[in-house]
XYZ file of N, CA and C in Angstrom:
768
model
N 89.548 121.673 106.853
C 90.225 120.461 106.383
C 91.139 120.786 105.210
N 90.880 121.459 104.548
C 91.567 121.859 103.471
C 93.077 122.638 103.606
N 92.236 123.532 104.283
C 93.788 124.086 105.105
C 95.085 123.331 105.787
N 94.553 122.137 106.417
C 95.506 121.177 106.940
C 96.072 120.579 105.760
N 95.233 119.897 105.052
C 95.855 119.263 103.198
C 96.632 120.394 102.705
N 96.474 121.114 102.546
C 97.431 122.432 102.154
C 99.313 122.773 102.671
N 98.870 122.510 103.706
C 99.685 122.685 105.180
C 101.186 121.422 104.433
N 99.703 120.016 105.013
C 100.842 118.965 104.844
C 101.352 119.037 103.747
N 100.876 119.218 102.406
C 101.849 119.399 100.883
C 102.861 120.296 101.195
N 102.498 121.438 101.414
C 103.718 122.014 101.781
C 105.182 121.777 102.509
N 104.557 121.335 103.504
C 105.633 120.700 104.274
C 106.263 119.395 103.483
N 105.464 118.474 103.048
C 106.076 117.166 102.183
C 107.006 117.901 100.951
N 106.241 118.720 100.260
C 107.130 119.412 99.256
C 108.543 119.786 100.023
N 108.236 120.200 100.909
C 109.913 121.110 101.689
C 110.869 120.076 101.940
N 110.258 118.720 102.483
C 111.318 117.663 102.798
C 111.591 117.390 101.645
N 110.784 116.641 100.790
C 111.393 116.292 99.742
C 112.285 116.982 98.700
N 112.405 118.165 98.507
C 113.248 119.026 98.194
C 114.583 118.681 98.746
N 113.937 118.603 100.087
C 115.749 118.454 100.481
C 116.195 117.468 100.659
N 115.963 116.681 100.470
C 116.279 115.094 100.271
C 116.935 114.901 99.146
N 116.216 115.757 98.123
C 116.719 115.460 96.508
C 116.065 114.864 95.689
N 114.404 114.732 96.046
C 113.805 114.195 95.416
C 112.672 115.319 95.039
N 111.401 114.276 93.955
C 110.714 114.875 93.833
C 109.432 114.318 93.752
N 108.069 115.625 93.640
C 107.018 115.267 93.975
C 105.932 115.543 93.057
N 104.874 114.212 92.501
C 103.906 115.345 92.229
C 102.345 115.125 93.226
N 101.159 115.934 93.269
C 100.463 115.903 94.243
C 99.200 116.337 93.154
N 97.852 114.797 93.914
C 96.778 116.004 93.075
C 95.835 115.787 94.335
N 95.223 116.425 94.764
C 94.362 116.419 96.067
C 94.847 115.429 97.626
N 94.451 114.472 97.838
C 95.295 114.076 99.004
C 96.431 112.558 97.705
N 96.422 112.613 97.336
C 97.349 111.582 96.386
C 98.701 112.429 96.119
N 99.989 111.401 96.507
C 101.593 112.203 96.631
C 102.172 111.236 95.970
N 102.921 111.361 94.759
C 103.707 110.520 94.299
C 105.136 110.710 94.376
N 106.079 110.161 95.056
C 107.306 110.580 95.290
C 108.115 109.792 94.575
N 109.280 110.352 93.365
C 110.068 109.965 92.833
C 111.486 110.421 92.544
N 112.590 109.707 92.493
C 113.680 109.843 92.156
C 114.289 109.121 91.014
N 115.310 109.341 90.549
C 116.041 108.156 89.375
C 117.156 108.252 89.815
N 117.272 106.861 89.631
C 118.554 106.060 89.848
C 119.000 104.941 88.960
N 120.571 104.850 88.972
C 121.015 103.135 88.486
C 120.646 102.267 89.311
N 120.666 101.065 88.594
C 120.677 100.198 89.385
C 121.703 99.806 90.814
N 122.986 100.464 90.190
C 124.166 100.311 91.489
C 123.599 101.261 92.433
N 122.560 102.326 92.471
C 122.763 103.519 93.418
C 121.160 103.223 94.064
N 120.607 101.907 93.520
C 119.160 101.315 94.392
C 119.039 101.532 95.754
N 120.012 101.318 96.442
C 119.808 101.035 97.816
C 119.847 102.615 98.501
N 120.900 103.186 98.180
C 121.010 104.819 98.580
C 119.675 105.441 98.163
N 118.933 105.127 97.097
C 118.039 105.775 97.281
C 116.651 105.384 97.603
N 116.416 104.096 98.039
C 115.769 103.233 98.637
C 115.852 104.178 100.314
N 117.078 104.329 100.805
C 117.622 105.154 102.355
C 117.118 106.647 102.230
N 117.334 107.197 100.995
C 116.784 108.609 100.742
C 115.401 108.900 100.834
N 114.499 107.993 100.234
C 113.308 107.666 100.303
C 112.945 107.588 102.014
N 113.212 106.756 102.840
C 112.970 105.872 104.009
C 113.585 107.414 104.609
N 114.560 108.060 105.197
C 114.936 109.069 105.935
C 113.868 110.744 105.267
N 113.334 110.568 104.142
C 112.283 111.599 103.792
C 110.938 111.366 104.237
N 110.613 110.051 104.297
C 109.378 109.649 105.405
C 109.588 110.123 106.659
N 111.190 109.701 106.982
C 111.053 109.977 108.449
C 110.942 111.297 109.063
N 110.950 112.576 108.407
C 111.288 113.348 108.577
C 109.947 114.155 108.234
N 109.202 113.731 107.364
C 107.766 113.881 107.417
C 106.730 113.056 108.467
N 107.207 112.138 109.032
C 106.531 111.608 110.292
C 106.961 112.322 110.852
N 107.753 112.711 111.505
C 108.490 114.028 112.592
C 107.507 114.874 112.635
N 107.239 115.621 111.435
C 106.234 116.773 111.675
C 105.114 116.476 111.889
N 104.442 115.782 111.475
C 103.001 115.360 111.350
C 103.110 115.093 112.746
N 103.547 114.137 113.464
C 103.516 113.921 114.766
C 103.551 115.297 115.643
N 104.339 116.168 115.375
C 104.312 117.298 116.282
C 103.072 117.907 115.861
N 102.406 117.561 114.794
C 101.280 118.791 114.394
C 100.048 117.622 114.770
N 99.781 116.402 115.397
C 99.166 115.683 116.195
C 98.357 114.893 114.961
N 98.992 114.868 113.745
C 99.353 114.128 112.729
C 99.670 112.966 112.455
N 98.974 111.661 111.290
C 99.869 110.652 111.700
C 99.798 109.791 110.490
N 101.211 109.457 109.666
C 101.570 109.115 108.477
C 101.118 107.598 108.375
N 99.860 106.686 107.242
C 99.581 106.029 107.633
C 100.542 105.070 106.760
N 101.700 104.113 107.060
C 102.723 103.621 106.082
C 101.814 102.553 105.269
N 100.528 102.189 105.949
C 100.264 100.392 105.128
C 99.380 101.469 103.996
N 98.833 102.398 103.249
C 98.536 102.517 101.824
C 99.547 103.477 101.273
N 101.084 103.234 101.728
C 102.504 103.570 100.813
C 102.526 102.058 99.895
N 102.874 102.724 98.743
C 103.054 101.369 97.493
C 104.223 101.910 97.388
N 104.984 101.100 96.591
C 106.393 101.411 96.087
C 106.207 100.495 94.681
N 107.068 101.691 93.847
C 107.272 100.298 92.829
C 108.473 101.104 91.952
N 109.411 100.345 91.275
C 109.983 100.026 90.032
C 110.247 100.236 89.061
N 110.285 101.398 88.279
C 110.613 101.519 87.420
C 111.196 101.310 85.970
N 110.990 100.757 85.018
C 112.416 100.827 84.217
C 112.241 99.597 82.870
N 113.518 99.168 82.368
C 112.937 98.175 81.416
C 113.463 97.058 82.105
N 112.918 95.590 81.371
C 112.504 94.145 81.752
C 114.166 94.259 82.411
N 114.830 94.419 81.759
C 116.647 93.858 81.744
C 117.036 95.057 82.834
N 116.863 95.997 83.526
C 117.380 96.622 84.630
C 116.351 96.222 85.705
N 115.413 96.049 85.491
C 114.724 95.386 86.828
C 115.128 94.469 87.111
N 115.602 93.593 86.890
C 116.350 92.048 86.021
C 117.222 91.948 87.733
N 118.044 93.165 87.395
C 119.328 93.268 88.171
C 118.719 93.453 89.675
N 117.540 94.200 89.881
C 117.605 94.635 91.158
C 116.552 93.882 92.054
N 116.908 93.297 93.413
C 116.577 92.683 94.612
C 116.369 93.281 95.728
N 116.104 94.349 95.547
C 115.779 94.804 96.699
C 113.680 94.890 96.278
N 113.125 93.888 97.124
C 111.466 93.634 96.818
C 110.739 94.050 98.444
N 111.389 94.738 99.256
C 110.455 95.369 100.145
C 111.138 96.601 101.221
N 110.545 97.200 101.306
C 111.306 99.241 101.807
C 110.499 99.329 102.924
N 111.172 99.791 103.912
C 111.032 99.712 105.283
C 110.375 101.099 105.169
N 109.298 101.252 105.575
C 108.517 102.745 105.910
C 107.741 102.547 107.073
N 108.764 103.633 108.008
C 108.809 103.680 109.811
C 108.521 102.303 110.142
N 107.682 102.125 110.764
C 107.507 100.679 111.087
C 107.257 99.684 110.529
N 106.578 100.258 109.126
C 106.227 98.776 108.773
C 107.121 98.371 107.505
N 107.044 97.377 106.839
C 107.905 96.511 105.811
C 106.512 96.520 104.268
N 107.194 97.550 103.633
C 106.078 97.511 102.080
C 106.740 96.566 100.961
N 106.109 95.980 100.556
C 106.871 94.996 99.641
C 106.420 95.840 98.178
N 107.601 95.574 97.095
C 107.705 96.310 96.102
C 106.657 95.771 94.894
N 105.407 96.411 94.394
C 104.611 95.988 93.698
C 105.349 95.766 92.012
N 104.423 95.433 91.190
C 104.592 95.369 89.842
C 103.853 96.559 89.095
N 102.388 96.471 90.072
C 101.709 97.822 89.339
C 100.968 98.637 90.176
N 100.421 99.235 90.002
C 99.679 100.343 91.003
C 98.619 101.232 90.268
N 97.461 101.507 90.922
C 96.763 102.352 90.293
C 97.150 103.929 90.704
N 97.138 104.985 89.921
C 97.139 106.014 90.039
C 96.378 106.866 89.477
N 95.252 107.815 90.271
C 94.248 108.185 89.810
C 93.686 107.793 88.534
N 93.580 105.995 88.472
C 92.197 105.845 87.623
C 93.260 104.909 86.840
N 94.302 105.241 86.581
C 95.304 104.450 85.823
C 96.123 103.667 86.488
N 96.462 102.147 85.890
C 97.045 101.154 86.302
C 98.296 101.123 86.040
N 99.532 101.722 86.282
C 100.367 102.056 85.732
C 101.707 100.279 86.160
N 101.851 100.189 85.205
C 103.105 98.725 85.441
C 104.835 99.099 85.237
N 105.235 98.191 86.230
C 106.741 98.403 85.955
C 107.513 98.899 84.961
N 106.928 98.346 83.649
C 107.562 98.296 82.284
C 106.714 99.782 82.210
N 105.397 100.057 82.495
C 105.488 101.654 81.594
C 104.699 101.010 80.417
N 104.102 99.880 80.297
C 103.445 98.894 79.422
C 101.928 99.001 78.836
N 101.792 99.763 80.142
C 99.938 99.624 80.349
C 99.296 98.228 79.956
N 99.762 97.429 80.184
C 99.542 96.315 79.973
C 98.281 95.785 81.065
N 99.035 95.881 82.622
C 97.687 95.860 83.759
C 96.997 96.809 83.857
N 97.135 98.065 82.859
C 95.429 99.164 82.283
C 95.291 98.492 81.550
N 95.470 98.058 80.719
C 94.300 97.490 79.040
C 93.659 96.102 80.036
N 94.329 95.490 80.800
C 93.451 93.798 81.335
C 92.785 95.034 82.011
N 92.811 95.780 82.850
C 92.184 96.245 83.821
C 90.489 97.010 83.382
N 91.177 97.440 82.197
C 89.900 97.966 81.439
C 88.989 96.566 80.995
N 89.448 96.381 80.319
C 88.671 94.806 79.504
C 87.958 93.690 80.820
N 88.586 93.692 81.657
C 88.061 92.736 82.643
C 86.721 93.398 82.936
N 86.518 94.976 83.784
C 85.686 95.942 83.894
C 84.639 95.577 83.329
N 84.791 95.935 81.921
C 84.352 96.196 80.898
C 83.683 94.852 80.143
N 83.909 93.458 80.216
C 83.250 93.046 80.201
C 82.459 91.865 81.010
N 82.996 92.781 81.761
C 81.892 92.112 83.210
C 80.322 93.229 82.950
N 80.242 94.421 82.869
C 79.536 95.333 82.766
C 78.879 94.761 81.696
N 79.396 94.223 80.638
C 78.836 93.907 79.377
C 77.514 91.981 79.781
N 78.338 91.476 80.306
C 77.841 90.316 81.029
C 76.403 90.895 81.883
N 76.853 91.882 82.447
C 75.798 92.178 83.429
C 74.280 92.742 82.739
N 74.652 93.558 81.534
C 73.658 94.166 80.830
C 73.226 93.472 79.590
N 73.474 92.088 79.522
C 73.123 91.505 78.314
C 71.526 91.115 78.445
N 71.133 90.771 79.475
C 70.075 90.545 79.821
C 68.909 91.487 79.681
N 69.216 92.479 80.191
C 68.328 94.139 80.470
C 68.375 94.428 78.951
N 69.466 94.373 77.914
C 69.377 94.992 77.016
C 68.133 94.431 75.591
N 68.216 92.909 76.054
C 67.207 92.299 75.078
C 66.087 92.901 74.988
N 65.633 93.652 75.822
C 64.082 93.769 76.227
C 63.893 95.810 75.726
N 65.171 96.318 75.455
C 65.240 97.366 75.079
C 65.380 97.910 74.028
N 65.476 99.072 73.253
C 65.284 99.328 71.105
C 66.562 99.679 71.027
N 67.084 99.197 70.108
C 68.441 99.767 70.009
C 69.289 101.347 70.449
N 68.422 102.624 70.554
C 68.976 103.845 70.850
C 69.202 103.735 72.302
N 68.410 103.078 72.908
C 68.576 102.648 74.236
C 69.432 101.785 74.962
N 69.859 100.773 74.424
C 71.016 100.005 74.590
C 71.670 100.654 73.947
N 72.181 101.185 73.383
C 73.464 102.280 72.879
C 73.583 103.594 74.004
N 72.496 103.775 74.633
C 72.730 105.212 75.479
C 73.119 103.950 76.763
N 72.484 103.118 76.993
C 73.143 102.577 77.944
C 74.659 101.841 78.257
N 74.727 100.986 77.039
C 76.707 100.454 76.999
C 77.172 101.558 77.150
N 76.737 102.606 76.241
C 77.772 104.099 76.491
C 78.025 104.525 77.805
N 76.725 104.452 78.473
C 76.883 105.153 80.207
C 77.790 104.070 80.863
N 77.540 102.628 80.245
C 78.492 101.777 81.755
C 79.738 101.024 81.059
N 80.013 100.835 80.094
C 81.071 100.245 78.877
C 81.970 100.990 78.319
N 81.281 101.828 77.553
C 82.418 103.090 76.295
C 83.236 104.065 77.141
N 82.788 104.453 78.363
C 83.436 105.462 79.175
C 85.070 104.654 79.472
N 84.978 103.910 79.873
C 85.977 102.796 80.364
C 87.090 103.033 78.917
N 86.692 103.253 77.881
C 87.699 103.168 76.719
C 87.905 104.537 76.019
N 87.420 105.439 76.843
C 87.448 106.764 76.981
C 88.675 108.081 77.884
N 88.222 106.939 78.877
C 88.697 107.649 79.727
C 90.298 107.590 80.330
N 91.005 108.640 79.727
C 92.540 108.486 79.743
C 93.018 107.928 78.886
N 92.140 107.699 77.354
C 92.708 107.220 76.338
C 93.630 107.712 75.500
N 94.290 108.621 75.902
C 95.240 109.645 75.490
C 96.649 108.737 75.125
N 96.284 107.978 76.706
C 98.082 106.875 76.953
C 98.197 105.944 76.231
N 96.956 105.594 75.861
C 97.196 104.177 74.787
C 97.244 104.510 73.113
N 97.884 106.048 72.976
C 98.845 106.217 72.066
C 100.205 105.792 71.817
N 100.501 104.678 71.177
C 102.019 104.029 70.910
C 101.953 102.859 71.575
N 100.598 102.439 72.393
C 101.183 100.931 73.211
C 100.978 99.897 71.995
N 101.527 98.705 72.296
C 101.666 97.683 71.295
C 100.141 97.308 70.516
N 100.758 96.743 69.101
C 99.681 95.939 68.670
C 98.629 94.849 69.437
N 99.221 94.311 70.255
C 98.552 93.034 71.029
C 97.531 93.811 71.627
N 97.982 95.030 72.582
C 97.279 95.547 73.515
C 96.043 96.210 72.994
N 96.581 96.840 71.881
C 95.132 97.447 70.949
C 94.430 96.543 70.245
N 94.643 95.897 70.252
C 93.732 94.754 69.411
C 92.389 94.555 70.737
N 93.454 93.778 72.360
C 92.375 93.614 73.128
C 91.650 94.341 73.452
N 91.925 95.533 73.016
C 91.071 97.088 73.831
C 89.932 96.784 72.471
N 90.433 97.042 71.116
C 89.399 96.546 70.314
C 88.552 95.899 70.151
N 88.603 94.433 70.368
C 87.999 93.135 70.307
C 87.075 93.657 71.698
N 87.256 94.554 72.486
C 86.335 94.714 73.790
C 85.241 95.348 73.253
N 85.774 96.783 72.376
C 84.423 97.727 71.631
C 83.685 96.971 70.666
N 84.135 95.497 69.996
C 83.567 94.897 69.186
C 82.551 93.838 69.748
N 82.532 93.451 70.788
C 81.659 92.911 71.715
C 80.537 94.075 72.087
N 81.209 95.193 72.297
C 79.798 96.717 73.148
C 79.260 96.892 71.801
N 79.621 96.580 71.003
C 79.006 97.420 69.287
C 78.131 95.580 69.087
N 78.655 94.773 69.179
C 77.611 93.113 69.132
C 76.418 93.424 70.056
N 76.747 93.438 71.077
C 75.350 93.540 71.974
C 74.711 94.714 72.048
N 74.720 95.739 71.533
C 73.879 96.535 70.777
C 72.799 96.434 69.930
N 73.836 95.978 69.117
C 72.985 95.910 67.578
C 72.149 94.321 67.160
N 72.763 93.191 68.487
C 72.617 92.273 68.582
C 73.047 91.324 67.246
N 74.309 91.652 66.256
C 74.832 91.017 65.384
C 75.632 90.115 65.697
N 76.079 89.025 64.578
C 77.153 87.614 65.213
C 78.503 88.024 64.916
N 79.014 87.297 65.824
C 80.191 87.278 66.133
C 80.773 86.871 64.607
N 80.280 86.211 63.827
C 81.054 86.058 62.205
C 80.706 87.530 61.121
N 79.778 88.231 61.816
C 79.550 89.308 61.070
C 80.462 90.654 60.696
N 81.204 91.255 59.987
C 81.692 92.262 59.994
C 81.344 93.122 60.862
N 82.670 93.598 61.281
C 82.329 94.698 62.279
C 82.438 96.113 62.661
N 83.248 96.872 60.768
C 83.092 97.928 60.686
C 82.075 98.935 60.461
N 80.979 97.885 59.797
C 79.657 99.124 59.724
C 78.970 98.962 60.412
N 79.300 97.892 61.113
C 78.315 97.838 62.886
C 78.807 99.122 63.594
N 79.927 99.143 63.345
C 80.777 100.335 64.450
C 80.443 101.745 63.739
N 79.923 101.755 62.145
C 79.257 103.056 61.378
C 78.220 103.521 62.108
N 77.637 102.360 62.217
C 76.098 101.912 62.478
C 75.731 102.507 63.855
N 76.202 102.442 64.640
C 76.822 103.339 66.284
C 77.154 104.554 66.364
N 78.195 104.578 65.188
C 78.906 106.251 65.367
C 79.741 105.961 66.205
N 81.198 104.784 66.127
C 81.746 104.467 67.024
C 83.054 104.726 66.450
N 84.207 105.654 66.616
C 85.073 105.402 65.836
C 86.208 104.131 66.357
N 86.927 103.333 65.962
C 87.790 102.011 66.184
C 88.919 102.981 67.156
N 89.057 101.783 67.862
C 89.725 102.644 69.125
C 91.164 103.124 68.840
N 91.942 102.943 67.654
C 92.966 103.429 67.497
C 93.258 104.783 66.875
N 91.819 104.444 66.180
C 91.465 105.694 65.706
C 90.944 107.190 66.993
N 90.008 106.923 67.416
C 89.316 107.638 68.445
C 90.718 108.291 69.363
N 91.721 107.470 69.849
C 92.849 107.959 70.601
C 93.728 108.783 69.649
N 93.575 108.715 68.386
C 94.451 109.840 67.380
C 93.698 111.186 67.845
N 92.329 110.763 67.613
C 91.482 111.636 67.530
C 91.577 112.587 68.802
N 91.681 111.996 70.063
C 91.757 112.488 70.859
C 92.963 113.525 70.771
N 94.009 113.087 70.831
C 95.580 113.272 70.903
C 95.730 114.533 70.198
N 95.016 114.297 68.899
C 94.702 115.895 67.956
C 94.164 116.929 68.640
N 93.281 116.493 69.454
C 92.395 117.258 69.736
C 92.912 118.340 71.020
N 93.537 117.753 72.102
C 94.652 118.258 73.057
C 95.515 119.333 72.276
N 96.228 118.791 71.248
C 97.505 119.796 70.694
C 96.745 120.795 70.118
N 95.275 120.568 69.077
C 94.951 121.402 68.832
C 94.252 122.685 70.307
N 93.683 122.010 71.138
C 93.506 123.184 72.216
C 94.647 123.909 72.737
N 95.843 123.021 72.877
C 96.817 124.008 73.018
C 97.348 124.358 72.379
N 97.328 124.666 71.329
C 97.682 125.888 70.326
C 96.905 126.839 69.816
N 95.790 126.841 70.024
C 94.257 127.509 70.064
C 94.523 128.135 71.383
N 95.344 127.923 72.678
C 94.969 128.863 73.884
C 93.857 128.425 74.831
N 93.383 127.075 74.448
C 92.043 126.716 75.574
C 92.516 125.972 76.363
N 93.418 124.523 75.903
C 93.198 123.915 77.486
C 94.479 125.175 78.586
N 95.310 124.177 79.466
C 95.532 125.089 80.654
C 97.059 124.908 80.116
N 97.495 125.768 81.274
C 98.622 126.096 80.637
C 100.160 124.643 81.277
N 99.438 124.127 81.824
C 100.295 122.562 82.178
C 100.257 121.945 80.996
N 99.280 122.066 80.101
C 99.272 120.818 79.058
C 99.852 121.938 78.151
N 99.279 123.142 77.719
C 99.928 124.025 76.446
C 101.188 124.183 76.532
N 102.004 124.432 77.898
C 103.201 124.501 78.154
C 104.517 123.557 77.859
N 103.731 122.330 77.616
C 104.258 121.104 77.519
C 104.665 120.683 75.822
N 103.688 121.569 75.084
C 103.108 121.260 73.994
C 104.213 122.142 72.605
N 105.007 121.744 72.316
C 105.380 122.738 71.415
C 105.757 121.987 69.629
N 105.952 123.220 68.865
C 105.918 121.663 67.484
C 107.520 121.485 66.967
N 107.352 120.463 66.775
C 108.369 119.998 66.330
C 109.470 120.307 65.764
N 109.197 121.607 64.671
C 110.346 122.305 64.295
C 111.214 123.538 64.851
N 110.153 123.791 65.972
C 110.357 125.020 66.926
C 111.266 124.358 67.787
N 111.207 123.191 68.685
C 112.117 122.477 69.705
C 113.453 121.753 68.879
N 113.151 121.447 67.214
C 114.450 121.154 66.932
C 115.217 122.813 66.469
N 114.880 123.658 66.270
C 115.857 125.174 66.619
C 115.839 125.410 67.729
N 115.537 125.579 68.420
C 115.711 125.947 69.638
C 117.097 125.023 70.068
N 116.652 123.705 69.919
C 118.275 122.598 70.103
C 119.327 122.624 69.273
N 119.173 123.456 67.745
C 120.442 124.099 67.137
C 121.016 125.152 67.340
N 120.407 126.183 67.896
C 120.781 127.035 68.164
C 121.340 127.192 69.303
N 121.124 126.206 70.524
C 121.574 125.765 71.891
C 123.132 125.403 71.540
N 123.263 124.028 70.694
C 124.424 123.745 70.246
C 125.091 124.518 69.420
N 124.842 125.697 68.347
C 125.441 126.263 67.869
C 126.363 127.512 68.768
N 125.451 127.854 69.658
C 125.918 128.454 70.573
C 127.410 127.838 71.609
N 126.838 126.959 72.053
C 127.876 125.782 72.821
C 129.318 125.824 72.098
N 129.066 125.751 70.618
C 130.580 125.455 69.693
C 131.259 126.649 69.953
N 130.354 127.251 69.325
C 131.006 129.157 69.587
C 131.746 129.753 70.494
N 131.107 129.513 72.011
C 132.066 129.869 72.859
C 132.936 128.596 73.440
């Protein structure tokens, strides 16, 4: 089976290449993207639709078969260029996909705007439904125990991929907050009028704006230490090194 998954990336990589687009892939999940203006929507709306077709071609000869109804499409861009564009559903082979607002992608809810706006509801809804569910079970348990437990079914949720909700808005961090301030209440079983920073001491919880610095440090520092991999270290360079590198690009440029 693997070998066939192998097979088909390859081949999807080859069309899409020549189409002019591009791809990224993590196990059977393919995200295919291009950029465009808004005037050049439709051409590449056709670029898109003739790179399917051409990957149904093969798959069919290799007794293969492209399934179009879990293709999403979506949008790109800010409020005022989406604004402009009408084209809300892309013909893939037979069937008609209508153009979403958001989409999950491995684990993340990613929205038009680039907002994370439907990740932070997406988390919080989760999250305190889980919290609803364990309020009950937790009365009857000692506090280290309801703390190992919100952690196993609650804190992961504000953990996980918290990397991205570096720079999203005030509003949004607040609700991601006000969520850990509810998992740190039913813990410790304190009121809602009670302060809620040494409840969160009291846990060993750091405030979630904090914890995502924390994180964020923690990445740059592995890649500059040589541990994580070389996709993220590669990516990673400091600040005064990429602004020489861009004077010396342009100094060069004048010269000749």
């Amino acid at each position: 089976m693997s070998a066939v998954v192998c097979s088909i990336h390859g081949c999807t990589s080859y069309f899409v290449a020549r189409h002019g687009l591009q791809m990224h892939q993590y196990a059977d999940d393919i995200q295919i993207y291009t950029y465009a203006t808004t005037d050049d929507a439709t051409s590449a709306v056709d670029g898109f639709a003739a790179c399917l077709t051409d990957v149904t071609a093969w798959l069919r000869a290799s007794r293969l078969r492209l399934n179009p109804t879990k293709t999403q499409v979506m949008w790109l861009g800010s409020s005022q260029q989406l604004a402009k564009l009408h084209i809300i559903h892309m013909c893939v082979l037979s069937s008609c996909v209508a153009v979403k607002d958001a989409a999950c992608d491995l684990g993340v809810v990613i929205d038009s705007q680039l907002s994370l706006s439907a990740h932070v509801t997406a988390v919080c809804r989760s999250g305190y439904y889980q919290l609803h569910q364990l309020r009950q079970a937790i009365r009857s348990l000692s506090e280290d125990a309801s703390k190992t437990l919100v952690q196993a079914f609650v804190s992961w949720r504000l953990d996980c991929c918290n990397s991205l909700f570096f720079g999203i808005s005030e509003r949004l961090m607040n609700r991601l907050q006000s969520f850990q301030n509810a998992a740190a209440r039913l813990v410790t079983g304190i009121r809602r009028s009670d302060h809620i920073s040494p409840v969160l001491r009291q846990v060993h919880w750091l405030p979630v704006r904090q914890h995502v610095h924390f994180n964020v440090a923690m990445f740059v520092h592995q890649s500059f230490s040589g541990i994580s991999p070389s996709y993220l270290s590669d990516d990673c360079r400091l600040v005064t090194v990429a602004r020489e590198r861009r004077l010396r690009s342009t100094g060069a440029e004048h010269v000749s």
